[in-house]
Amino acid sequence: MEGVYVVIRLTLRTTRIACIWLIQLVMLSAVACSEEPAPITSRPVPTVLPTTTSTALPSVIVRPNPQAMSQEGAKKVEEETVRITPFINVASQFLKDGFEVTNYHPAVVVFDYDRDGDSDLYITSNRGNGNLLYRNEGNGNFYDVAEDVGAALSESNSSGAVACDLNNDGYQDLYVGSRGIIGDGLDFRSSTGGDEDAEQLREAIQDHLLLNNGDGSFTDITESAFGEDVNLRSASSIACADIDGDGWLDVYVGNAVDEDWFMFDQPSHPGHYNRLYRNNGNLTFEEISESAGVEGGEITLRYEDGSPIMFEDEELGIEYEGYDPNIRDANGNRVADPSGRTHAVLFFDYDDDGDQDLWAANDGHRPYVFRNDTAAGDVRFTDVAEAMGIDKSGNWMGFAVGDYDGDVDLDVFIPNVGYHLRLLAPQMEPGGDCKYTERFEWGTCLHYLLRNDGTRKDASLGVVGVFPDVVSETSVEPSPLMPPRSLDRKRIHPDWEVPAGLGAYDFGYGTTFFDYDNDGYQDLYWLGSEGPPGNSSFPAAGRMLAGDGKGGFEDITVRAHLLDIRDVDYSILDPDDPEFNADRQRISNRFHLNGKGLAHGDLNGDGYLDLIGTNSSGPRWDERKGEFISEKGPLFVWINGGGSNNWITLRLKGRMGMDGTGSNADGVGARVYLVSGGRTQVQEVRAGSSYLSMDSIALEFGLGDAAMADQIRVRWPSGRTQVIEDVPANQIVQITEPES
């Protein structure tokens, strides 16, 4: 039997690169210079956790953090003068082939496509504008190689994307979703005919699977992989997980609806069914969403008296809630499906039973929580959202998963419209938007912050999760520079309750939990807005909330330089300074962009996590001209200013990529507990979440001033467990799954 081992890589190239990044960042910036909690009684620590038996480590080589070393002399001054080291948007300098895209739904995927040890970026564009694959050269330069390597998909109307190693060869493949074409009046059923127009539509709206050949190139294997089951509906977000424990990653596609029917001003507001593709292990896939119970449920929409708003199919006599089946596209084909519009999808073992459960965030509908009840190869999921009490109808946009309150379990944040509509009178006419449904107990426009309180037994469904929504009771110390308008109680319409806590914050799409300063506590960022910049009902410019590890936050968005706004002047950030002028410095939501995708990853290898955000292209209201003008959507690459805290990054390697046994090659679905400095942190390896986008699959832990990780406990998707002890800080550690 092969022993447990850890591989830690160090190269002079990596150290040199990190130093180059630091020099460039300094040139670009004018500013940046206890005991473990007891397990919750309602959910004991899982019995499948690794034991604490010591595991001897071989000699290791530690990769130092050059940025932290260079700042050591200034540490005392920095601590006395400033608590927040700001991020720096370097998109225009580092994205050498352009930092703007033409796409209303641009995704960003952070992954190492060429396995050279650094993070590359994949960004989607609409039809006629090729997608971008920015290869990280390791010196602060990123070059677009998409066309050269077969990943541009110029004829595709691309949307969400995900990078997953679907054949366990050690290289991440790309699944790229597509959407309907704005303004053509055609839904997906018009692409199934045999004429030339149907073929052209199909080419634009079908999803694609790009096989990573391992030599820096990709091959489009969509036809052989999916055949007639290829997804033609309007894809939004995609995620991967091994749903049946066979060691092969499966793919779930969340579908929204063709943009021509993305309306909420009427009771009928349907979406498209979602798709689940089971991996056959030979680069072919079986579509099983209906039999598995995950294609999506009927829309919830009620009259004021609580009775459902129904529509009857004139041909079949079947009734549907919230879906009018008689609406036809320009070719006379039926539009959409009797299902919600899914914006984001997430695989996450919410009940700690060792398998991957499935969550979906829906726009104008309730979230889905599908418990994985697969047994003996029979893939089955059970919808438990209602039993969990998290089935309120809202405009749910994305997912972030992290232990925000430090109790060693994983909590969930789901962004929504936010407080904005409470500035206005309630809408009385029925419609799919939360501006109507928030009037009722079964609807809300406020975000969800779902605290993990373990599990309970439901009389009819068995074990379900206990995730109370604590958004309104979660305290946020507001920013004195750009507080949400909802904090001024006079602005809230008298017919509404004044929102409180985190519930008082603004609109969001893409979102992520991450430890921005490596203090060991999870922080939260989200961005997003809807409607033309300068003339939007939901003006939002991103929020960066620093977590205190106990469940509270502080809004540091402006001081962290993380506004989703062009050309912000951060030179004066003291509201008492007579020279401070929020409008002149563009520190105001009125200058917001149209944020969509978001992901995190360590782009420069310094151990501090960076953020990448995308923005929609489209019209912007020009106040000077008094008209709308067309603009591309800018990309933001926010490089973390770093600090002196310690860190450790884990990359997992499953045995399916080595000998065909055990877990998938990247360990997607693995649960990791890290003990350091008297506290335990927890993370899971995920492929896909946020909105449209994907974080790096590496697990990045901040250690504060602790010099090492005392213990790392891994629960692999295969069920195998592993314990590693006394791992020094400030390095990237590869952990290989042990033999059975």
XYZ file of C-alpha atoms in Angstrom:
740
model
C 0.000 0.000 0.000
C 1.292 3.420 -0.981
C 1.761 5.733 1.996
C 0.194 9.142 2.494
C 2.365 11.843 1.053
C 2.477 15.527 0.295
C 4.219 17.157 -2.619
C 5.310 20.761 -2.229
C 6.671 22.513 -5.277
C 9.215 25.280 -5.317
C 10.782 26.876 -8.368
C 13.049 29.857 -8.755
C 10.704 30.928 -11.553
C 7.776 31.218 -9.128
C 9.724 33.335 -6.657
C 11.008 35.565 -9.436
C 7.513 35.979 -10.872
C 5.995 36.947 -7.523
C 8.695 39.581 -7.091
C 8.004 40.962 -10.571
C 4.302 41.192 -9.727
C 5.120 43.048 -6.523
C 7.281 45.585 -8.336
C 4.548 46.222 -10.894
C 1.892 46.595 -8.226
C 3.979 49.119 -6.309
C 4.438 51.121 -9.497
C 0.717 51.002 -10.237
C -0.490 51.925 -6.777
C -0.329 55.351 -5.231
C -2.010 54.229 -2.035
C -1.124 50.716 -1.080
C 1.904 50.844 0.781
C -8.672 30.678 21.180
C -10.075 27.340 21.218
C -11.922 25.294 18.557
C -15.712 25.749 18.806
C -17.653 22.801 20.120
C -19.737 20.923 17.529
C -23.357 22.048 17.216
C -25.572 19.754 19.202
C -28.110 19.289 16.411
C -25.388 17.993 14.117
C -22.451 16.084 15.562
C -19.095 16.181 13.831
C -19.322 13.641 10.979
C -18.167 10.185 11.985
C -16.310 9.828 8.702
C -13.787 12.508 9.649
C -10.166 11.361 9.611
C -8.693 10.313 12.917
C -6.009 12.371 14.544
C -3.352 9.701 14.148
C -0.053 11.368 13.330
C 1.266 10.979 9.808
C 4.963 11.492 9.301
C 5.832 13.977 6.569
C 8.832 13.732 4.286
C 11.231 16.627 4.005
C 9.565 19.582 2.358
C 10.713 22.706 0.599
C 8.809 25.846 1.526
C 7.993 28.456 -1.072
C 8.304 31.838 0.681
C 5.927 34.731 0.231
C 8.163 37.422 -1.297
C 5.524 40.115 -0.906
C 5.202 39.514 2.829
C 9.009 39.447 3.154
C 9.393 42.773 1.362
C 6.795 44.391 3.580
C 8.244 43.161 6.868
C 10.080 46.403 7.600
C 6.935 48.451 7.059
C 4.713 46.149 9.086
C 4.634 48.254 12.243
C 3.954 51.495 10.390
C 1.230 49.850 8.326
C -0.506 48.486 11.404
C -0.469 51.890 13.032
C -1.691 53.863 10.033
C -3.957 51.686 7.895
C -5.819 48.465 8.501
C -6.853 47.743 4.932
C -4.394 47.188 2.117
C -6.357 47.994 -1.041
C -6.746 45.945 -4.181
C -5.525 47.308 -7.517
C -7.438 46.929 -10.784
C -4.769 45.892 -13.296
C -7.031 44.704 -16.120
C -5.971 47.352 -18.620
C -2.276 46.717 -17.956
C -2.191 42.934 -17.701
C -4.865 41.764 -20.158
C -2.752 42.486 -23.194
C -5.410 41.750 -25.808
C -8.198 43.852 -24.362
C -10.131 44.195 -21.131
C -13.631 44.785 -22.530
C -16.141 42.272 -23.845
C -19.328 42.279 -25.885
C -21.754 40.078 -23.997
C -24.730 40.668 -21.748
C -23.847 37.522 -19.762
C -20.035 37.329 -19.576
C -18.591 34.549 -17.419
C -15.132 34.219 -15.922
C -13.472 30.886 -15.123
C -10.249 30.735 -13.109
C -8.316 27.549 -13.916
C -4.871 26.296 -14.864
C -5.594 25.030 -18.358
C -1.966 24.212 -19.234
C -1.027 22.910 -15.755
C 2.016 25.140 -15.523
C 1.220 26.056 -11.936
C -0.472 29.430 -12.383
C -4.074 30.532 -12.945
C -5.432 31.342 -16.402
C -8.730 33.077 -17.232
C -11.551 32.074 -19.598
C -14.091 34.807 -20.400
C -17.165 34.399 -22.592
C -18.426 36.702 -25.347
C -21.525 36.719 -27.516
C -21.900 35.486 -31.108
C -19.462 37.079 -33.521
C -16.980 37.904 -30.759
C -14.737 35.045 -29.780
C -14.384 33.952 -26.176
C -11.107 34.836 -24.475
C -8.608 32.402 -22.969
C -6.052 34.522 -21.194
C -2.890 32.515 -20.602
C -0.977 33.625 -17.526
C 2.638 34.196 -18.534
C 3.666 34.371 -14.883
C 5.126 37.857 -15.091
C 2.015 39.995 -14.839
C 1.075 39.507 -18.493
C -1.937 37.634 -19.832
C -2.333 36.926 -23.564
C -5.461 35.711 -25.337
C -4.752 32.357 -26.985
C -8.358 31.210 -27.450
C -8.329 31.306 -31.248
C -4.978 29.549 -31.451
C -5.939 26.708 -29.115
C -9.502 26.094 -30.331
C -11.440 27.713 -27.484
C -12.823 30.895 -29.100
C -16.254 29.520 -30.181
C -16.863 32.657 -32.256
C -20.224 31.460 -33.609
C -21.558 30.678 -30.154
C -23.707 33.061 -28.128
C -21.751 32.055 -25.041
C -22.804 32.567 -21.426
C -21.773 30.590 -18.333
C -18.809 28.228 -18.260
C -17.023 25.762 -15.997
C -13.681 23.924 -16.078
C -13.783 20.251 -15.030
C -11.489 17.305 -15.675
C -14.150 15.072 -17.211
C -11.858 12.249 -18.343
C -9.479 12.220 -15.358
C -6.398 12.855 -17.472
C -5.122 15.649 -15.226
C -6.299 18.522 -17.443
C -9.453 20.580 -16.952
C -11.886 20.571 -19.851
C -14.273 23.437 -20.627
C -18.039 23.199 -20.702
C -19.338 26.437 -22.230
C -23.033 27.339 -22.107
C -24.906 29.406 -24.691
C -28.075 31.494 -24.741
C -30.767 32.564 -27.183
C -30.130 35.546 -29.429
C -31.599 38.860 -28.316
C -34.130 40.220 -30.763
C -34.585 37.273 -33.133
C -37.943 36.289 -31.642
C -36.992 32.600 -31.665
C -36.893 30.176 -28.780
C -34.851 26.972 -28.726
C -37.524 24.778 -30.369
C -36.999 26.707 -33.608
C -33.483 25.281 -33.791
C -34.604 21.673 -34.136
C -35.794 21.844 -37.748
C -33.781 20.752 -40.757
C -33.584 24.019 -42.682
C -30.627 26.379 -42.879
C -32.129 28.964 -40.502
C -32.639 26.290 -37.841
C -29.068 25.055 -38.264
C -27.674 28.571 -37.873
C -29.756 29.142 -34.744
C -28.647 25.803 -33.337
C -25.003 26.667 -33.965
C -25.404 29.873 -31.959
C -27.378 28.569 -28.986
C -26.102 25.047 -28.323
C -23.642 24.441 -25.483
C -20.135 23.184 -26.213
C -17.736 20.766 -24.562
C -14.072 21.485 -25.256
C -11.710 18.611 -24.475
C -8.353 19.704 -23.109
C -5.800 17.761 -25.133
C -3.045 18.267 -22.560
C -0.765 19.973 -25.092
C -2.217 23.454 -24.729
C -5.038 22.926 -27.225
C -8.747 22.020 -27.094
C -10.975 19.875 -29.315
C -14.721 20.453 -29.589
C -16.309 17.060 -28.823
C -19.873 18.319 -28.297
C -21.487 16.112 -30.943
C -19.827 12.868 -29.876
C -20.285 13.626 -26.183
C -23.992 14.552 -26.170
C -25.506 13.731 -29.562
C -29.132 14.835 -29.744
C -29.151 15.503 -25.980
C -26.940 18.593 -26.313
C -28.372 21.514 -24.362
C -30.172 24.013 -26.617
C -31.957 25.914 -23.885
C -30.554 29.212 -22.638
C -27.732 28.201 -20.324
C -26.797 30.329 -17.360
C -24.476 28.700 -14.804
C -22.901 25.239 -14.878
C -21.356 23.068 -12.150
C -19.629 19.690 -11.922
C -19.611 16.985 -9.251
C -19.423 13.224 -8.947
C -23.079 12.612 -8.130
C -22.969 8.809 -8.048
C -19.544 8.127 -6.535
C -18.072 6.405 -9.598
C -15.029 8.702 -9.795
C -16.217 10.596 -12.890
C -17.453 14.195 -12.776
C -21.008 14.799 -13.971
C -22.343 18.113 -15.310
C -25.428 20.106 -14.305
C -26.559 22.967 -16.538
C -28.789 25.670 -15.103
C -30.965 27.167 -17.838
C -32.704 30.543 -17.651
C -34.815 31.558 -20.675
C -34.291 33.141 -24.080
C -33.716 36.861 -23.540
C -36.685 37.783 -25.749
C -38.980 36.288 -23.094
C -37.091 37.409 -20.006
C -39.997 39.493 -18.704
C -41.444 39.993 -15.237
C -44.192 42.534 -15.841
C -46.818 39.797 -16.308
C -47.884 36.701 -14.388
C -46.459 34.305 -16.984
C -42.682 34.264 -16.454
C -41.403 30.798 -17.348
C -37.873 29.502 -17.794
C -36.176 26.513 -19.349
C -35.719 23.079 -17.828
C -32.278 22.388 -16.378
C -30.113 19.504 -17.591
C -28.103 16.853 -15.710
C -25.497 14.940 -17.716
C -24.207 11.719 -16.209
C -20.643 10.902 -17.202
C -20.336 7.448 -18.790
C -16.576 7.422 -18.251
C -15.754 7.428 -21.977
C -16.354 11.097 -22.858
C -20.027 10.470 -23.571
C -22.891 11.641 -21.367
C -26.448 10.581 -20.620
C -29.055 13.268 -19.956
C -30.997 12.194 -16.837
C -32.507 15.383 -15.363
C -36.117 14.186 -15.487
C -35.527 10.719 -14.068
C -33.200 12.151 -11.397
C -35.802 14.750 -10.388
C -33.705 17.862 -11.023
C -35.032 19.472 -14.208
C -36.940 22.071 -12.174
C -40.302 22.507 -10.529
C -43.414 24.436 -11.454
C -43.352 28.183 -10.848
C -44.896 29.621 -7.705
C -47.118 32.645 -8.350
C -50.230 33.517 -6.344
C -53.020 36.044 -6.220
C -53.388 38.213 -3.150
C -55.764 35.683 -1.606
C -53.158 32.938 -1.956
C -54.737 31.084 -4.865
C -52.399 30.098 -7.727
C -52.353 32.060 -10.998
C -53.055 29.387 -13.609
C -52.870 29.216 -17.398
C -54.557 26.527 -19.498
C -53.012 24.922 -22.553
C -55.585 25.584 -25.280
C -54.648 22.384 -27.127
C -54.166 19.886 -24.307
C -56.306 21.352 -21.541
C -53.437 21.150 -19.023
C -53.080 23.960 -16.484
C -49.807 25.491 -15.302
C -49.003 27.938 -12.527
C -47.071 31.000 -13.690
C -46.617 29.677 -17.258
C -48.709 30.450 -20.325
C -48.083 27.595 -22.796
C -49.972 29.374 -25.566
C -47.248 31.983 -26.212
C -45.462 31.285 -29.502
C -42.183 32.467 -31.017
C -41.740 34.001 -34.480
C -41.886 30.549 -36.072
C -45.021 29.545 -34.211
C -43.215 27.262 -31.769
C -44.098 27.032 -28.091
C -41.952 29.205 -25.833
C -40.102 28.031 -22.697
C -41.037 25.329 -20.150
C -43.205 25.304 -17.006
C -40.158 25.849 -14.804
C -38.126 28.566 -13.111
C -35.331 30.629 -14.609
C -32.133 29.278 -13.066
C -29.331 31.794 -12.643
C -26.826 29.853 -10.551
C -26.150 26.231 -9.597
C -24.108 24.700 -6.828
C -23.001 21.233 -5.756
C -22.385 21.134 -2.013
C -22.675 18.415 0.648
C -25.033 20.458 2.821
C -26.049 17.563 5.108
C -22.554 16.109 5.700
C -23.468 12.614 4.517
C -20.587 12.324 2.069
C -22.362 12.897 -1.248
C -22.942 16.007 -3.337
C -26.312 17.712 -3.080
C -27.556 20.207 -5.656
C -28.775 23.782 -5.211
C -30.218 26.135 -7.844
C -30.962 29.872 -7.571
C -33.966 30.942 -9.631
C -35.046 34.371 -10.834
C -38.711 35.011 -10.056
C -39.116 31.675 -8.314
C -37.997 29.817 -5.201
C -34.549 28.215 -4.829
C -34.188 24.481 -5.354
C -32.378 22.280 -2.851
C -32.106 18.739 -4.173
C -30.861 16.197 -1.626
C -28.744 13.474 -3.211
C -30.453 10.144 -2.541
C -28.493 8.142 -5.117
C -28.014 4.474 -4.228
C -26.468 1.545 -6.103
C -26.007 3.601 -9.247
C -29.642 4.762 -9.325
C -29.353 8.567 -9.440
C -32.157 10.202 -7.440
C -32.565 13.625 -5.881
C -35.316 14.873 -3.552
C -36.428 18.512 -3.415
C -36.203 19.529 0.257
C -36.225 23.344 -0.018
C -39.754 23.690 1.353
C -39.036 21.358 4.260
C -35.925 23.432 5.012
C -37.967 26.643 4.987
C -35.882 28.349 2.288
C -38.471 28.311 -0.476
C -39.347 32.007 -0.638
C -39.896 33.361 -4.128
C -37.301 35.964 -5.065
C -34.928 37.080 -7.789
C -32.147 34.742 -6.701
C -28.898 35.338 -8.574
C -25.826 33.463 -7.302
C -24.174 31.371 -4.587
C -21.324 31.792 -2.136
C -20.402 29.036 0.337
C -18.195 29.543 3.377
C -17.982 29.318 7.146
C -18.715 32.983 7.845
C -19.361 32.500 11.591
C -16.426 30.230 12.425
C -18.433 27.272 13.773
C -16.775 24.716 11.455
C -19.610 24.168 9.018
C -20.486 25.684 5.648
C -23.071 28.443 5.294
C -24.680 29.833 2.124
C -25.188 33.364 0.799
C -27.666 33.883 -2.076
C -27.887 37.434 -3.473
C -31.249 38.895 -4.451
C -32.521 42.295 -5.629
C -31.880 43.824 -2.204
C -33.519 46.846 -0.612
C -34.039 48.886 -3.810
C -37.725 48.207 -4.382
C -38.550 49.178 -0.803
C -37.828 52.756 -1.821
C -40.984 52.541 -3.946
C -44.624 51.712 -3.351
C -45.480 47.990 -3.497
C -46.624 46.616 -6.826
C -50.229 45.475 -6.640
C -50.541 43.839 -10.072
C -49.354 40.207 -10.189
C -45.983 39.616 -11.832
C -42.898 37.467 -11.496
C -40.655 40.120 -10.004
C -40.149 40.249 -6.246
C -41.586 43.789 -6.294
C -44.916 41.931 -6.335
C -44.108 38.764 -4.389
C -42.327 40.539 -1.503
C -45.713 41.694 -0.265
C -46.396 38.146 0.873
C -44.859 35.766 3.397
C -43.776 33.485 0.536
C -41.709 36.146 -1.264
C -38.759 38.457 -0.611
C -36.362 40.832 -2.375
C -33.764 40.613 0.396
C -30.712 38.380 0.229
C -30.527 35.005 1.921
C -27.783 34.364 4.467
C -28.433 30.764 5.422
C -26.655 29.724 8.607
C -25.846 26.040 8.801
C -27.337 24.684 12.035
C -26.993 21.026 11.169
C -29.811 18.637 10.281
C -33.149 17.408 11.588
C -35.555 14.572 10.886
C -38.587 15.455 8.770
C -41.574 13.144 9.215
C -42.055 12.574 5.491
C -38.676 13.346 3.918
C -36.174 12.027 6.444
C -33.011 14.015 7.200
C -33.063 17.614 5.951
C -30.797 20.567 6.590
C -31.449 23.282 9.145
C -30.477 26.556 7.479
C -32.295 29.526 9.076
C -32.130 32.799 7.169
C -30.229 35.233 9.400
C -29.710 38.029 6.872
C -31.644 40.662 8.838
C -30.020 39.857 12.171
C -26.484 39.796 10.749
C -24.765 43.032 11.688
C -22.789 45.050 9.146
C -20.767 48.092 10.158
C -21.612 50.449 7.279
C -19.164 52.345 5.156
C -19.077 56.084 5.966
C -18.133 56.664 2.325
C -20.936 54.868 0.476
C -23.599 53.438 2.795
C -26.676 51.851 1.200
C -29.568 54.249 0.778
C -31.768 51.954 2.843
C -29.945 53.019 6.011
C -31.759 56.341 5.722
C -35.122 55.256 7.107
C -36.814 58.242 5.465
C -36.098 56.778 2.042
C -38.028 53.560 2.704
C -41.613 53.756 1.483
C -44.001 53.785 4.476
C -45.770 50.644 3.232
C -42.578 48.616 3.676
C -40.722 47.386 6.737
C -37.301 49.018 7.041
C -34.663 46.406 6.134
C -32.003 45.610 8.713
C -28.539 44.120 8.956
C -27.183 42.477 5.829
C -30.737 42.627 4.491
C -30.284 46.371 3.995
C -27.710 45.869 1.243
C -27.880 46.134 -2.510
C -28.437 44.047 -5.621
C -26.050 41.236 -6.501
C -25.191 38.639 -9.137
C -21.722 37.099 -8.825
C -20.526 36.435 -5.279
C -17.844 34.607 -3.319
C -16.639 33.929 0.201
C -12.857 34.213 0.539
C -10.278 35.285 3.112
C -8.981 38.506 1.585
C -6.415 39.318 4.302
C -5.500 35.760 5.392
C -6.582 36.357 8.975
C -8.420 33.030 9.030
C -11.914 34.563 8.769
C -14.153 34.383 5.723
C -15.009 37.630 3.962
C -17.780 38.215 1.421
C -17.797 40.059 -1.887
C -20.529 40.442 -4.457
C -21.197 42.638 -7.454
C -24.063 43.085 -9.851
C -26.650 45.415 -11.200
C -29.473 45.254 -13.699
C -30.616 47.841 -16.180
C -28.647 50.500 -18.048
C -25.909 52.171 -15.997
C -26.973 55.692 -15.192
C -30.654 54.848 -15.470
C -31.233 51.704 -13.414
C -33.774 50.756 -10.784
C -31.111 48.664 -9.056
C -27.928 50.750 -8.890
C -25.228 48.672 -7.209
C -21.458 48.870 -7.495
C -20.227 45.882 -5.484
C -19.865 45.246 -1.752
C -16.821 43.975 0.087
C -17.677 42.866 3.618
C -14.844 41.918 5.963
C -15.869 39.113 8.312
C -15.038 39.039 12.001
C -15.226 35.235 12.228
C -18.168 35.415 14.633
C -20.924 36.218 12.155
C -20.559 39.992 11.763
C -19.181 42.099 8.918
C -17.733 45.514 8.147
C -18.301 47.215 4.790
C -14.824 48.060 3.469
C -15.726 48.266 -0.233
C -14.388 51.766 -0.886
C -11.315 51.484 1.311
C -10.486 48.161 -0.363
C -10.806 49.872 -3.775
C -13.346 47.287 -4.970
C -16.034 49.458 -6.532
C -17.406 48.078 -9.785
C -17.084 51.523 -11.344
C -14.777 52.911 -14.020
C -12.159 55.541 -13.211
C -12.722 55.885 -9.468
C -10.505 58.409 -7.688
C -9.505 56.815 -4.376
C -6.993 59.525 -3.446
C -9.125 61.020 -0.628
C -11.141 58.629 1.494
C -11.807 60.720 4.566
C -15.420 61.971 4.540
C -14.391 64.750 6.956
C -11.746 66.034 4.549
C -13.052 69.194 2.832
C -11.429 67.972 -0.392
C -13.451 64.737 -0.377
C -16.139 64.863 -3.076
C -17.996 61.609 -3.679
C -19.464 62.642 -7.031
C -16.265 64.107 -8.415
C -14.353 61.014 -7.266
C -17.080 58.736 -8.688
C -17.682 57.076 -5.305
C -21.397 56.572 -5.735
C -23.760 53.887 -6.956
C -24.960 56.291 -9.628
C -21.744 55.477 -11.550
C -22.293 51.731 -11.360
C -21.641 49.323 -14.203
C -23.644 46.193 -14.988
C -21.787 43.569 -12.947
C -22.374 39.909 -13.708
C -19.667 37.237 -13.311
C -17.250 36.995 -10.394
C -14.540 34.568 -9.351
C -11.522 34.475 -7.057
C -8.073 32.963 -7.462
C -4.439 33.671 -6.658
C -3.294 35.100 -9.995
C 0.228 36.080 -8.958
C 1.091 33.242 -6.603
C 1.649 35.388 -3.514
C -0.828 33.498 -1.323
C -3.357 36.357 -1.279
C -6.571 35.940 -3.243
C -7.455 38.208 -6.143
C -10.871 38.926 -7.684
C -12.008 38.969 -11.301
C -15.313 40.623 -12.231
C -17.177 40.934 -15.515
C -19.693 43.546 -16.670
C -22.397 43.442 -19.311
C -22.027 45.308 -22.530
C -24.993 47.351 -23.680
C -26.542 50.797 -23.344
C -25.376 53.380 -20.805
C -27.290 56.555 -20.039
C -25.168 59.588 -20.858
C -26.307 62.482 -18.658
C -24.454 65.060 -20.744
C -25.974 63.942 -24.050
C -29.303 62.922 -22.559
C -29.317 59.650 -24.460
C -28.235 56.024 -24.313
C -24.867 55.105 -25.814
C -23.529 51.619 -26.494
C -20.510 50.401 -24.543
C -18.532 47.216 -24.128
C -18.424 45.640 -20.692
C -15.141 46.207 -18.854
C -13.344 43.428 -17.012
C -11.854 44.086 -13.590
C -8.797 42.194 -12.375
C -8.408 43.269 -8.777
C -5.005 42.202 -7.466
C -4.845 41.832 -3.699
C -2.463 44.265 -2.042
C -1.177 41.485 0.226
C -0.051 41.682 3.808
C 1.966 39.963 6.504
C -0.433 37.179 7.513
C 0.500 33.602 6.784
C -1.356 31.272 4.429
C -1.411 27.832 2.913
C -2.910 26.707 -0.404
C -3.999 23.120 -1.010
C -4.333 21.384 -4.362
C -5.897 17.952 -4.272
C -5.111 15.050 -6.579
C -7.539 12.139 -6.702
C -6.415 8.660 -7.613
C -8.699 8.344 -10.653
C -6.094 10.458 -12.429
C -3.359 8.025 -11.385
C -4.569 4.449 -11.242
C -8.296 4.602 -12.002
C -9.430 4.148 -8.406
C -10.850 6.463 -5.776
C -11.856 10.093 -6.381
C -11.934 12.273 -9.484
C -8.580 13.691 -10.538
C -9.065 17.145 -8.975
C -10.764 15.966 -5.786
C -13.927 17.969 -6.569
C -16.315 17.378 -3.675
C -13.581 16.744 -1.092
C -14.117 18.262 2.358
C -11.023 19.650 4.118
C -10.666 20.642 7.783
C -7.552 22.644 8.674
C -6.499 23.158 12.301
C -4.137 26.049 13.020
C -3.617 28.459 15.891
C -6.244 26.743 18.026
C -9.022 27.125 15.423
C -10.488 24.861 12.765
C -11.431 26.028 9.279
C -13.424 24.090 6.697
C -13.707 24.265 2.916
C -14.956 22.065 0.080
C -13.518 21.687 -3.410
C -16.144 23.002 -5.835
C -16.308 23.371 -9.611
C -18.804 26.165 -10.277
C -20.946 28.495 -8.135
C -21.139 32.316 -8.021
C -23.022 33.472 -11.153
C -21.994 32.170 -14.593
C -18.502 31.691 -13.213
C -16.014 29.492 -11.358
C -13.449 30.123 -8.631
C -10.115 28.363 -8.668
C -10.445 24.783 -7.394
C -7.493 25.315 -5.051
C -8.350 25.652 -1.359
C -6.789 28.769 0.105
C -6.574 29.111 3.889
C -5.429 32.183 5.810
C -3.478 31.347 8.965
C -3.064 34.771 10.582
C 0.150 34.769 12.575
C 0.286 30.966 12.896
C 3.470 29.518 11.449
C 1.960 26.227 10.349
C -1.133 24.143 9.859
C -1.157 21.820 12.851
C -3.400 19.345 11.111
C -5.092 18.905 7.727
C -7.948 16.400 7.572
C -9.298 15.392 4.167
C -12.501 13.515 3.442
C -12.274 12.455 -0.189
C -15.344 11.924 -2.417
C -14.463 8.212 -2.452
C -14.989 8.118 1.321
C -11.285 7.687 2.018
C -9.882 9.873 4.773
C -6.476 11.328 5.360
C -4.626 13.210 8.094
C -1.499 15.321 7.626
C 0.197 17.129 10.484
C 2.612 20.004 11.056
C 2.668 21.596 7.585
C 4.645 24.878 7.488
C 2.871 28.024 6.284
C 3.329 30.095 3.124
C 3.421 27.368 0.525
C 1.340 25.517 -2.025
C 0.774 21.918 -0.966
C -0.382 19.143 -3.265
C -2.178 16.379 -1.408
C -2.564 13.043 -3.159
C -5.393 10.708 -2.228
C -4.145 7.581 -0.436
C -4.762 4.113 -1.754
C -7.763 2.288 -0.372
